[in-house]
Amino acid sequence: MNATTHRAPTWGADPYADALRSGRGPLFLRRADGWLLPLEVERWCGGTDAADRSALRRCKGGVLDIGCGPGRLVAALAAQGRRALGIDVSEAAVARTAAIGGSALCRSVFDPLPDEGHWGTALLLDGNIGIGGDPRALLLRTAELLAPRGTLIVETTAADVDERVEVQVDGGSGAAGGFFPWARVGTPALLRYAAEAGWAPAESWSVPAPPDQRPDSAERRFVALRRRTRAAVPRSRGPAARADSTSADRANSPAVSSSQRARKSSPGRPVTDV
């Protein structure tokens, strides 16, 4: 991450793991003031929808799904014979990804990862631009992971927001684990952070969402980014542990199918009282 010290994410807390194992909520991110951000567990644990497929059609080369959750995107790519790897900090997420035919590692995006600098596409869908609570730091890190002509596909909130919050995972009957940083950004904010981190917009689009999936929003929104040419991309300032050679060796071993998210928020739903 950047120079700021970030606390370890707590997506491994029981409510999140339990929700992924059952394939259903309720599940929320709870702010310190008690407001709740509903999470779309049923959608994540289902098959790909039209919006997901619109992003997958734009993927080129090997695909890295950052904060893969229960693995629907990784599994869909694998079923097409595509090379894809998911990463998630939740062992339950990685295990479910493996169970449906995907490959995943239980690892943070800020840890050493296989094939850094060679991925053709990286995905930050389902609100995963919020990982770590610092969109600029996350965009800098993804620049290190992708090949020079690689593409980063980001899902943004439907609302024009730019907020950083401290949250806990909540299963509907109380929060579990400590607070961790999270962010929510709309397309205008994403483009500002992207410009600062050496990215240029290549395409933006939206896909209508079924009302039963997202009653708060009529669409899901996406932006494809590519690294600017003829410009040095700033390097992220991650923890010293990321340069540890032993960890790097482990990261470059083949993906295991036993299982980042400081994961997942609903990209378009505002934090609301419940």
PDB file of C-alpha atoms in Angstrom:
ATOM      1  CA  MET A   1       0.000   0.000   0.000  1.00  0.00           C
ATOM      2  CA  ASN A   2       1.057   3.600   0.244  1.00  0.00           C
ATOM      3  CA  ALA A   3       3.042   5.166   3.050  1.00  0.00           C
ATOM      4  CA  THR A   4       0.006   5.158   5.339  1.00  0.00           C
ATOM      5  CA  THR A   5      -0.125   2.152   7.644  1.00  0.00           C
ATOM      6  CA  HIS A   6      -3.239   0.123   6.857  1.00  0.00           C
ATOM      7  CA  ARG A   7      -4.754  -2.362   9.224  1.00  0.00           C
ATOM      8  CA  ALA A   8      -5.287  -5.928   8.139  1.00  0.00           C
ATOM      9  CA  PRO A   9      -8.674  -6.497   6.502  1.00  0.00           C
ATOM     10  CA  THR A  10     -11.170  -8.659   8.357  1.00  0.00           C
ATOM     11  CA  TRP A  11     -13.087 -10.266   5.498  1.00  0.00           C
ATOM     12  CA  GLY A  12     -12.175 -13.595   7.053  1.00  0.00           C
ATOM     13  CA  ALA A  13     -14.663 -12.847   9.853  1.00  0.00           C
ATOM     14  CA  ASP A  14     -17.311 -15.517  10.361  1.00  0.00           C
ATOM     15  CA  PRO A  15     -20.335 -13.620   8.939  1.00  0.00           C
ATOM     16  CA  TYR A  16     -18.648 -13.256   5.534  1.00  0.00           C
ATOM     17  CA  ALA A  17     -17.414 -16.849   5.455  1.00  0.00           C
ATOM     18  CA  ASP A  18     -20.826 -18.122   6.572  1.00  0.00           C
ATOM     19  CA  ALA A  19     -22.609 -16.088   3.894  1.00  0.00           C
ATOM     20  CA  LEU A  20     -20.361 -17.444   1.153  1.00  0.00           C
ATOM     21  CA  ARG A  21     -20.798 -21.024   2.317  1.00  0.00           C
ATOM     22  CA  SER A  22     -24.581 -20.690   2.340  1.00  0.00           C
ATOM     23  CA  GLY A  23     -24.731 -18.504  -0.765  1.00  0.00           C
ATOM     24  CA  ARG A  24     -27.054 -15.993   0.865  1.00  0.00           C
ATOM     25  CA  GLY A  25     -27.190 -12.975   3.172  1.00  0.00           C
ATOM     26  CA  PRO A  26     -27.991 -10.855   4.960  1.00  0.00           C
ATOM     27  CA  LEU A  27     -24.530  -9.310   5.009  1.00  0.00           C
ATOM     28  CA  PHE A  28     -23.461  -5.705   5.473  1.00  0.00           C
ATOM     29  CA  LEU A  29     -20.516  -3.410   5.960  1.00  0.00           C
ATOM     30  CA  ARG A  30     -21.197  -1.427   9.139  1.00  0.00           C
ATOM     31  CA  ARG A  31     -19.803   2.039   9.663  1.00  0.00           C
ATOM     32  CA  ALA A  32     -18.749   3.263  13.107  1.00  0.00           C
ATOM     33  CA  ASP A  33     -21.885   5.415  13.281  1.00  0.00           C
ATOM     34  CA  GLY A  34     -24.076   2.339  12.798  1.00  0.00           C
ATOM     35  CA  TRP A  35     -25.094   2.861   9.163  1.00  0.00           C
ATOM     36  CA  LEU A  36     -25.099  -0.270   7.016  1.00  0.00           C
ATOM     37  CA  LEU A  37     -24.031  -0.983   3.434  1.00  0.00           C
ATOM     38  CA  PRO A  38     -25.951  -4.035   2.141  1.00  0.00           C
ATOM     39  CA  LEU A  39     -23.848  -6.588   0.240  1.00  0.00           C
ATOM     40  CA  GLU A  40     -25.134  -8.625  -2.704  1.00  0.00           C
ATOM     41  CA  VAL A  41     -24.173 -12.121  -1.583  1.00  0.00           C
ATOM     42  CA  GLU A  42     -26.801 -13.904  -3.670  1.00  0.00           C
ATOM     43  CA  ARG A  43     -25.605 -12.220  -6.864  1.00  0.00           C
ATOM     44  CA  TRP A  44     -21.954 -12.922  -6.112  1.00  0.00           C
ATOM     45  CA  CYS A  45     -22.719 -16.595  -5.453  1.00  0.00           C
ATOM     46  CA  GLY A  46     -24.862 -16.988  -8.574  1.00  0.00           C
ATOM     47  CA  GLY A  47     -23.887 -17.227 -12.210  1.00  0.00           C
ATOM     48  CA  THR A  48     -22.671 -14.339 -14.329  1.00  0.00           C
ATOM     49  CA  ASP A  49     -25.287 -11.837 -15.471  1.00  0.00           C
ATOM     50  CA  ALA A  50     -25.398  -9.521 -18.483  1.00  0.00           C
ATOM     51  CA  ALA A  51     -23.335  -6.854 -16.733  1.00  0.00           C
ATOM     52  CA  ASP A  52     -20.659  -9.366 -15.717  1.00  0.00           C
ATOM     53  CA  ARG A  53     -20.489 -10.737 -19.245  1.00  0.00           C
ATOM     54  CA  SER A  54     -20.081  -7.240 -20.675  1.00  0.00           C
ATOM     55  CA  ALA A  55     -16.870  -6.947 -18.666  1.00  0.00           C
ATOM     56  CA  LEU A  56     -15.645 -10.466 -19.418  1.00  0.00           C
ATOM     57  CA  ARG A  57     -16.024  -9.900 -23.183  1.00  0.00           C
ATOM     58  CA  ARG A  58     -13.521  -7.068 -22.901  1.00  0.00           C
ATOM     59  CA  CYS A  59     -10.870  -9.183 -21.161  1.00  0.00           C
ATOM     60  CA  LYS A  60      -7.684  -9.914 -23.106  1.00  0.00           C
ATOM     61  CA  GLY A  61      -4.911 -12.335 -22.214  1.00  0.00           C
ATOM     62  CA  GLY A  62      -4.563 -13.753 -18.728  1.00  0.00           C
ATOM     63  CA  VAL A  63      -7.102 -12.302 -16.276  1.00  0.00           C
ATOM     64  CA  LEU A  64      -6.489 -11.456 -12.619  1.00  0.00           C
ATOM     65  CA  ASP A  65      -9.708 -11.045 -10.600  1.00  0.00           C
ATOM     66  CA  ILE A  66      -8.804  -8.919  -7.574  1.00  0.00           C
ATOM     67  CA  GLY A  67     -11.103  -9.712  -4.670  1.00  0.00           C
ATOM     68  CA  CYS A  68     -12.687 -12.650  -6.491  1.00  0.00           C
ATOM     69  CA  GLY A  69     -15.112 -13.572  -3.706  1.00  0.00           C
ATOM     70  CA  PRO A  70     -16.941 -16.846  -4.421  1.00  0.00           C
ATOM     71  CA  GLY A  71     -15.420 -16.952  -7.892  1.00  0.00           C
ATOM     72  CA  ARG A  72     -18.213 -16.639 -10.453  1.00  0.00           C
ATOM     73  CA  LEU A  73     -16.063 -14.558 -12.827  1.00  0.00           C
ATOM     74  CA  VAL A  74     -12.982 -16.772 -12.556  1.00  0.00           C
ATOM     75  CA  ALA A  75     -15.078 -19.901 -13.076  1.00  0.00           C
ATOM     76  CA  ALA A  76     -16.827 -18.392 -16.110  1.00  0.00           C
ATOM     77  CA  LEU A  77     -13.482 -17.542 -17.715  1.00  0.00           C
ATOM     78  CA  ALA A  78     -12.116 -21.002 -16.941  1.00  0.00           C
ATOM     79  CA  ALA A  79     -15.177 -22.574 -18.576  1.00  0.00           C
ATOM     80  CA  GLN A  80     -14.260 -20.654 -21.741  1.00  0.00           C
ATOM     81  CA  GLY A  81     -10.751 -22.077 -21.621  1.00  0.00           C
ATOM     82  CA  ARG A  82      -9.309 -18.721 -20.558  1.00  0.00           C
ATOM     83  CA  ARG A  83      -6.396 -18.356 -18.143  1.00  0.00           C
ATOM     84  CA  ALA A  84      -7.744 -16.676 -15.009  1.00  0.00           C
ATOM     85  CA  LEU A  85      -6.683 -16.382 -11.376  1.00  0.00           C
ATOM     86  CA  GLY A  86      -8.669 -15.008  -8.481  1.00  0.00           C
ATOM     87  CA  ILE A  87      -7.192 -13.571  -5.302  1.00  0.00           C
ATOM     88  CA  ASP A  88      -9.089 -12.989  -2.074  1.00  0.00           C
ATOM     89  CA  VAL A  89      -8.171 -12.643   1.604  1.00  0.00           C
ATOM     90  CA  SER A  90     -11.020 -14.970   2.592  1.00  0.00           C
ATOM     91  CA  GLU A  91     -10.245 -18.685   2.701  1.00  0.00           C
ATOM     92  CA  ALA A  92     -13.961 -19.409   2.316  1.00  0.00           C
ATOM     93  CA  ALA A  93     -14.038 -17.347  -0.893  1.00  0.00           C
ATOM     94  CA  VAL A  94     -11.050 -19.188  -2.317  1.00  0.00           C
ATOM     95  CA  ALA A  95     -12.497 -22.566  -1.376  1.00  0.00           C
ATOM     96  CA  ARG A  96     -15.799 -21.769  -3.096  1.00  0.00           C
ATOM     97  CA  THR A  97     -13.966 -20.533  -6.185  1.00  0.00           C
ATOM     98  CA  ALA A  98     -12.106 -23.837  -6.407  1.00  0.00           C
ATOM     99  CA  ALA A  99     -15.319 -25.809  -5.866  1.00  0.00           C
ATOM    100  CA  ILE A 100     -16.952 -24.262  -8.948  1.00  0.00           C
ATOM    101  CA  GLY A 101     -13.947 -24.769 -11.208  1.00  0.00           C
ATOM    102  CA  GLY A 102     -11.841 -21.637 -10.764  1.00  0.00           C
ATOM    103  CA  SER A 103      -8.256 -21.121  -9.587  1.00  0.00           C
ATOM    104  CA  ALA A 104      -7.582 -18.782  -6.685  1.00  0.00           C
ATOM    105  CA  LEU A 105      -5.030 -17.795  -4.084  1.00  0.00           C
ATOM    106  CA  CYS A 106      -5.720 -16.635  -0.540  1.00  0.00           C
ATOM    107  CA  ARG A 107      -3.748 -13.420  -0.826  1.00  0.00           C
ATOM    108  CA  SER A 108      -4.038  -9.643  -0.755  1.00  0.00           C
ATOM    109  CA  VAL A 109      -3.469  -7.594  -3.883  1.00  0.00           C
ATOM    110  CA  PHE A 110      -0.650  -5.895  -1.983  1.00  0.00           C
ATOM    111  CA  ASP A 111       1.162  -9.207  -1.401  1.00  0.00           C
ATOM    112  CA  PRO A 112       3.620 -10.658  -3.940  1.00  0.00           C
ATOM    113  CA  LEU A 113       1.593 -12.280  -6.732  1.00  0.00           C
ATOM    114  CA  PRO A 114       2.331 -14.632  -9.631  1.00  0.00           C
ATOM    115  CA  ASP A 115       3.307 -13.125 -12.990  1.00  0.00           C
ATOM    116  CA  GLU A 116       3.463  -9.518 -11.833  1.00  0.00           C
ATOM    117  CA  GLY A 117       3.795  -7.212 -14.820  1.00  0.00           C
ATOM    118  CA  HIS A 118       2.402  -9.786 -17.262  1.00  0.00           C
ATOM    119  CA  TRP A 119      -1.376  -9.971 -16.762  1.00  0.00           C
ATOM    120  CA  GLY A 120      -3.420  -8.914 -19.777  1.00  0.00           C
ATOM    121  CA  THR A 121      -6.454  -7.798 -17.766  1.00  0.00           C
ATOM    122  CA  ALA A 122      -7.230  -7.083 -14.125  1.00  0.00           C
ATOM    123  CA  LEU A 123     -10.747  -6.844 -12.701  1.00  0.00           C
ATOM    124  CA  LEU A 124     -11.967  -4.640  -9.850  1.00  0.00           C
ATOM    125  CA  LEU A 125     -15.694  -5.378  -9.936  1.00  0.00           C
ATOM    126  CA  ASP A 126     -18.420  -5.498  -7.270  1.00  0.00           C
ATOM    127  CA  GLY A 127     -17.053  -2.435  -5.483  1.00  0.00           C
ATOM    128  CA  ASN A 128     -13.494  -3.742  -5.196  1.00  0.00           C
ATOM    129  CA  ILE A 129     -12.036  -0.353  -6.069  1.00  0.00           C
ATOM    130  CA  GLY A 130     -12.720   0.163  -2.353  1.00  0.00           C
ATOM    131  CA  ILE A 131     -10.054  -2.327  -1.268  1.00  0.00           C
ATOM    132  CA  GLY A 132      -7.743  -0.737   1.280  1.00  0.00           C
ATOM    133  CA  GLY A 133      -9.702   2.505   1.438  1.00  0.00           C
ATOM    134  CA  ASP A 134      -7.244   4.242  -0.913  1.00  0.00           C
ATOM    135  CA  PRO A 135      -8.215   4.080  -4.615  1.00  0.00           C
ATOM    136  CA  ARG A 136      -5.044   5.829  -5.797  1.00  0.00           C
ATOM    137  CA  ALA A 137      -2.806   3.318  -3.987  1.00  0.00           C
ATOM    138  CA  LEU A 138      -4.815   0.437  -5.421  1.00  0.00           C
ATOM    139  CA  LEU A 139      -4.548   1.840  -8.949  1.00  0.00           C
ATOM    140  CA  LEU A 140      -0.797   2.235  -8.541  1.00  0.00           C
ATOM    141  CA  ARG A 141      -0.534  -1.375  -7.402  1.00  0.00           C
ATOM    142  CA  THR A 142      -2.561  -2.711 -10.324  1.00  0.00           C
ATOM    143  CA  ALA A 143      -0.231  -0.866 -12.702  1.00  0.00           C
ATOM    144  CA  GLU A 144       2.564  -3.071 -11.355  1.00  0.00           C
ATOM    145  CA  LEU A 145       0.560  -6.227 -12.003  1.00  0.00           C
ATOM    146  CA  LEU A 146      -0.507  -5.634 -15.601  1.00  0.00           C
ATOM    147  CA  ALA A 147       1.518  -5.876 -18.802  1.00  0.00           C
ATOM    148  CA  PRO A 148       2.360  -2.501 -20.379  1.00  0.00           C
ATOM    149  CA  ARG A 149      -0.616  -2.753 -22.755  1.00  0.00           C
ATOM    150  CA  GLY A 150      -2.878  -4.406 -20.210  1.00  0.00           C
ATOM    151  CA  THR A 151      -6.403  -3.302 -19.320  1.00  0.00           C
ATOM    152  CA  LEU A 152      -7.920  -2.630 -15.919  1.00  0.00           C
ATOM    153  CA  ILE A 153     -11.717  -2.911 -15.727  1.00  0.00           C
ATOM    154  CA  VAL A 154     -13.288  -1.132 -12.761  1.00  0.00           C
ATOM    155  CA  GLU A 155     -16.904  -1.105 -11.642  1.00  0.00           C
ATOM    156  CA  THR A 156     -17.913   2.221 -10.110  1.00  0.00           C
ATOM    157  CA  THR A 157     -20.924   3.242  -8.057  1.00  0.00           C
ATOM    158  CA  ALA A 158     -23.948   4.540  -9.937  1.00  0.00           C
ATOM    159  CA  ALA A 159     -23.883   7.666  -7.749  1.00  0.00           C
ATOM    160  CA  ASP A 160     -21.225  10.363  -8.039  1.00  0.00           C
ATOM    161  CA  VAL A 161     -19.518   9.674  -4.704  1.00  0.00           C
ATOM    162  CA  ASP A 162     -15.972   9.763  -3.372  1.00  0.00           C
ATOM    163  CA  GLU A 163     -15.804   8.552   0.186  1.00  0.00           C
ATOM    164  CA  ARG A 164     -13.442   6.700   2.484  1.00  0.00           C
ATOM    165  CA  VAL A 165     -14.886   5.013   5.521  1.00  0.00           C
ATOM    166  CA  GLU A 166     -14.035   2.603   8.335  1.00  0.00           C
ATOM    167  CA  VAL A 167     -16.244  -0.484   8.351  1.00  0.00           C
ATOM    168  CA  GLN A 168     -16.832  -3.875   9.955  1.00  0.00           C
ATOM    169  CA  VAL A 169     -18.418  -6.990   8.508  1.00  0.00           C
ATOM    170  CA  ASP A 170     -21.922  -7.495   9.904  1.00  0.00           C
ATOM    171  CA  GLY A 171     -24.115 -10.549   9.402  1.00  0.00           C
ATOM    172  CA  GLY A 172     -27.293  -8.787  10.449  1.00  0.00           C
ATOM    173  CA  SER A 173     -27.031  -9.673  14.121  1.00  0.00           C
ATOM    174  CA  GLY A 174     -23.987  -7.612  15.032  1.00  0.00           C
ATOM    175  CA  ALA A 175     -20.541  -6.680  13.707  1.00  0.00           C
ATOM    176  CA  ALA A 176     -17.600  -9.074  13.776  1.00  0.00           C
ATOM    177  CA  GLY A 177     -13.911  -8.308  13.690  1.00  0.00           C
ATOM    178  CA  GLY A 178     -12.172  -4.962  13.785  1.00  0.00           C
ATOM    179  CA  PHE A 179     -12.671  -1.912  11.628  1.00  0.00           C
ATOM    180  CA  PHE A 180     -10.876  -1.703   8.304  1.00  0.00           C
ATOM    181  CA  PRO A 181     -10.672   1.022   5.630  1.00  0.00           C
ATOM    182  CA  TRP A 182     -12.981   0.954   2.619  1.00  0.00           C
ATOM    183  CA  ALA A 183     -13.796   3.349  -0.219  1.00  0.00           C
ATOM    184  CA  ARG A 184     -16.659   4.015  -2.621  1.00  0.00           C
ATOM    185  CA  VAL A 185     -16.134   5.987  -5.834  1.00  0.00           C
ATOM    186  CA  GLY A 186     -18.267   6.975  -8.775  1.00  0.00           C
ATOM    187  CA  THR A 187     -16.918   7.357 -12.289  1.00  0.00           C
ATOM    188  CA  PRO A 188     -15.790  11.024 -11.989  1.00  0.00           C
ATOM    189  CA  ALA A 189     -13.782  10.266  -8.838  1.00  0.00           C
ATOM    190  CA  LEU A 190     -12.294   7.127 -10.394  1.00  0.00           C
ATOM    191  CA  LEU A 191     -11.087   9.101 -13.405  1.00  0.00           C
ATOM    192  CA  ARG A 192      -9.394  11.657 -11.140  1.00  0.00           C
ATOM    193  CA  TYR A 193      -7.578   8.943  -9.203  1.00  0.00           C
ATOM    194  CA  ALA A 194      -6.706   7.128 -12.427  1.00  0.00           C
ATOM    195  CA  ALA A 195      -5.082  10.222 -13.928  1.00  0.00           C
ATOM    196  CA  GLU A 196      -2.956  10.667 -10.801  1.00  0.00           C
ATOM    197  CA  ALA A 197      -1.845   7.035 -10.979  1.00  0.00           C
ATOM    198  CA  GLY A 198      -0.843   7.026 -14.655  1.00  0.00           C
ATOM    199  CA  TRP A 199      -3.993   5.529 -16.177  1.00  0.00           C
ATOM    200  CA  ALA A 200      -6.056   6.798 -19.115  1.00  0.00           C
ATOM    201  CA  PRO A 201      -9.712   5.921 -19.794  1.00  0.00           C
ATOM    202  CA  ALA A 202     -10.230   3.628 -22.784  1.00  0.00           C
ATOM    203  CA  GLU A 203     -13.972   3.023 -22.553  1.00  0.00           C
ATOM    204  CA  SER A 204     -16.922   3.435 -20.232  1.00  0.00           C
ATOM    205  CA  TRP A 205     -20.307   1.744 -20.355  1.00  0.00           C
ATOM    206  CA  SER A 206     -23.320   0.805 -18.296  1.00  0.00           C
ATOM    207  CA  VAL A 207     -25.667  -2.178 -18.269  1.00  0.00           C
ATOM    208  CA  PRO A 208     -29.251  -2.135 -16.975  1.00  0.00           C
ATOM    209  CA  ALA A 209     -29.626  -4.277 -13.882  1.00  0.00           C
ATOM    210  CA  PRO A 210     -32.648  -6.478 -13.163  1.00  0.00           C
ATOM    211  CA  PRO A 211     -34.846  -4.710 -10.597  1.00  0.00           C
ATOM    212  CA  ASP A 212     -34.853  -7.724  -8.308  1.00  0.00           C
ATOM    213  CA  GLN A 213     -31.051  -7.617  -8.125  1.00  0.00           C
ATOM    214  CA  ARG A 214     -30.477  -3.904  -7.625  1.00  0.00           C
ATOM    215  CA  PRO A 215     -33.678  -2.083  -6.628  1.00  0.00           C
ATOM    216  CA  ASP A 216     -31.608   0.964  -5.675  1.00  0.00           C
ATOM    217  CA  SER A 217     -30.030   1.437  -9.082  1.00  0.00           C
ATOM    218  CA  ALA A 218     -31.115   1.097 -12.702  1.00  0.00           C
ATOM    219  CA  GLU A 219     -27.670   0.122 -13.953  1.00  0.00           C
ATOM    220  CA  ARG A 220     -24.161  -1.068 -13.236  1.00  0.00           C
ATOM    221  CA  ARG A 221     -21.328   1.134 -14.485  1.00  0.00           C
ATOM    222  CA  PHE A 222     -17.856   0.198 -15.699  1.00  0.00           C
ATOM    223  CA  VAL A 223     -14.676   1.922 -16.858  1.00  0.00           C
ATOM    224  CA  ALA A 224     -11.815   0.322 -18.777  1.00  0.00           C
ATOM    225  CA  LEU A 225      -8.411   1.906 -18.106  1.00  0.00           C
ATOM    226  CA  ARG A 226      -5.072   1.545 -19.832  1.00  0.00           C
ATOM    227  CA  ARG A 227      -1.690   2.815 -18.749  1.00  0.00           C
ATOM    228  CA  ARG A 228      -0.643   6.089 -20.320  1.00  0.00           C
ATOM    229  CA  THR A 229       2.117   5.791 -22.903  1.00  0.00           C
ATOM    230  CA  ARG A 230       5.307   7.846 -22.808  1.00  0.00           C
ATOM    231  CA  ALA A 231       4.813   8.510 -19.136  1.00  0.00           C
ATOM    232  CA  ALA A 232       6.370   6.921 -16.124  1.00  0.00           C
ATOM    233  CA  VAL A 233       3.788   5.273 -13.911  1.00  0.00           C
ATOM    234  CA  PRO A 234       4.450   6.011 -10.210  1.00  0.00           C
ATOM    235  CA  ARG A 235       5.214   2.939  -8.162  1.00  0.00           C
ATOM    236  CA  SER A 236       3.074   2.035  -5.209  1.00  0.00           C
ATOM    237  CA  ARG A 237       4.794   2.193  -1.855  1.00  0.00           C
ATOM    238  CA  GLY A 238       3.774  -1.106  -0.372  1.00  0.00           C
ATOM    239  CA  PRO A 239       4.945  -2.806   2.798  1.00  0.00           C
ATOM    240  CA  ALA A 240       8.543  -3.936   2.899  1.00  0.00           C
ATOM    241  CA  ALA A 241       7.247  -7.474   3.303  1.00  0.00           C
ATOM    242  CA  ARG A 242       6.088  -7.413  -0.311  1.00  0.00           C
ATOM    243  CA  ALA A 243       9.694  -7.457  -1.450  1.00  0.00           C
ATOM    244  CA  ASP A 244      10.533 -10.466   0.705  1.00  0.00           C
ATOM    245  CA  SER A 245      12.151 -13.013  -1.589  1.00  0.00           C
ATOM    246  CA  THR A 246      10.695 -16.007   0.188  1.00  0.00           C
ATOM    247  CA  SER A 247       7.172 -14.667  -0.201  1.00  0.00           C
ATOM    248  CA  ALA A 248       7.887 -13.847  -3.831  1.00  0.00           C
ATOM    249  CA  ASP A 249       8.996 -17.412  -4.482  1.00  0.00           C
ATOM    250  CA  ARG A 250       5.793 -18.720  -2.950  1.00  0.00           C
ATOM    251  CA  ALA A 251       3.744 -16.314  -5.056  1.00  0.00           C
ATOM    252  CA  ASN A 252       5.296 -17.569  -8.270  1.00  0.00           C
ATOM    253  CA  SER A 253       4.331 -21.156  -7.581  1.00  0.00           C
ATOM    254  CA  PRO A 254       1.243 -22.479  -9.429  1.00  0.00           C
ATOM    255  CA  ALA A 255      -2.128 -21.290  -8.173  1.00  0.00           C
ATOM    256  CA  VAL A 256      -3.662 -23.548  -5.554  1.00  0.00           C
ATOM    257  CA  SER A 257      -7.338 -24.379  -5.503  1.00  0.00           C
ATOM    258  CA  SER A 258      -7.865 -24.254  -1.733  1.00  0.00           C
ATOM    259  CA  SER A 259      -8.512 -20.495  -1.588  1.00  0.00           C
ATOM    260  CA  GLN A 260      -8.757  -9.886  -1.624  1.00  0.00           C
ATOM    261  CA  ARG A 261     -10.748  -8.366  -0.786  1.00  0.00           C
ATOM    262  CA  ALA A 262     -10.705  -6.011   1.938  1.00  0.00           C
ATOM    263  CA  ARG A 263     -14.010  -7.119  -0.182  1.00  0.00           C
ATOM    264  CA  LYS A 264     -17.055  -6.557  -1.202  1.00  0.00           C
ATOM    265  CA  SER A 265     -19.364  -3.628  -1.362  1.00  0.00           C
ATOM    266  CA  SER A 266     -22.410  -3.039  -3.466  1.00  0.00           C
ATOM    267  CA  PRO A 267     -21.066  -0.635  -6.097  1.00  0.00           C
ATOM    268  CA  GLY A 268     -24.186   1.460  -6.421  1.00  0.00           C
ATOM    269  CA  ARG A 269     -26.027   1.346  -3.117  1.00  0.00           C
ATOM    270  CA  PRO A 270     -25.491   4.245  -0.703  1.00  0.00           C
ATOM    271  CA  VAL A 271     -24.886   3.555   2.945  1.00  0.00           C
ATOM    272  CA  THR A 272     -28.279   3.573   4.594  1.00  0.00           C
ATOM    273  CA  ASP A 273     -29.871   3.139   7.971  1.00  0.00           C
ATOM    274  CA  VAL A 274     -31.309  -0.314   8.579  1.00  0.00           C
TER     275      VAL A 274
END
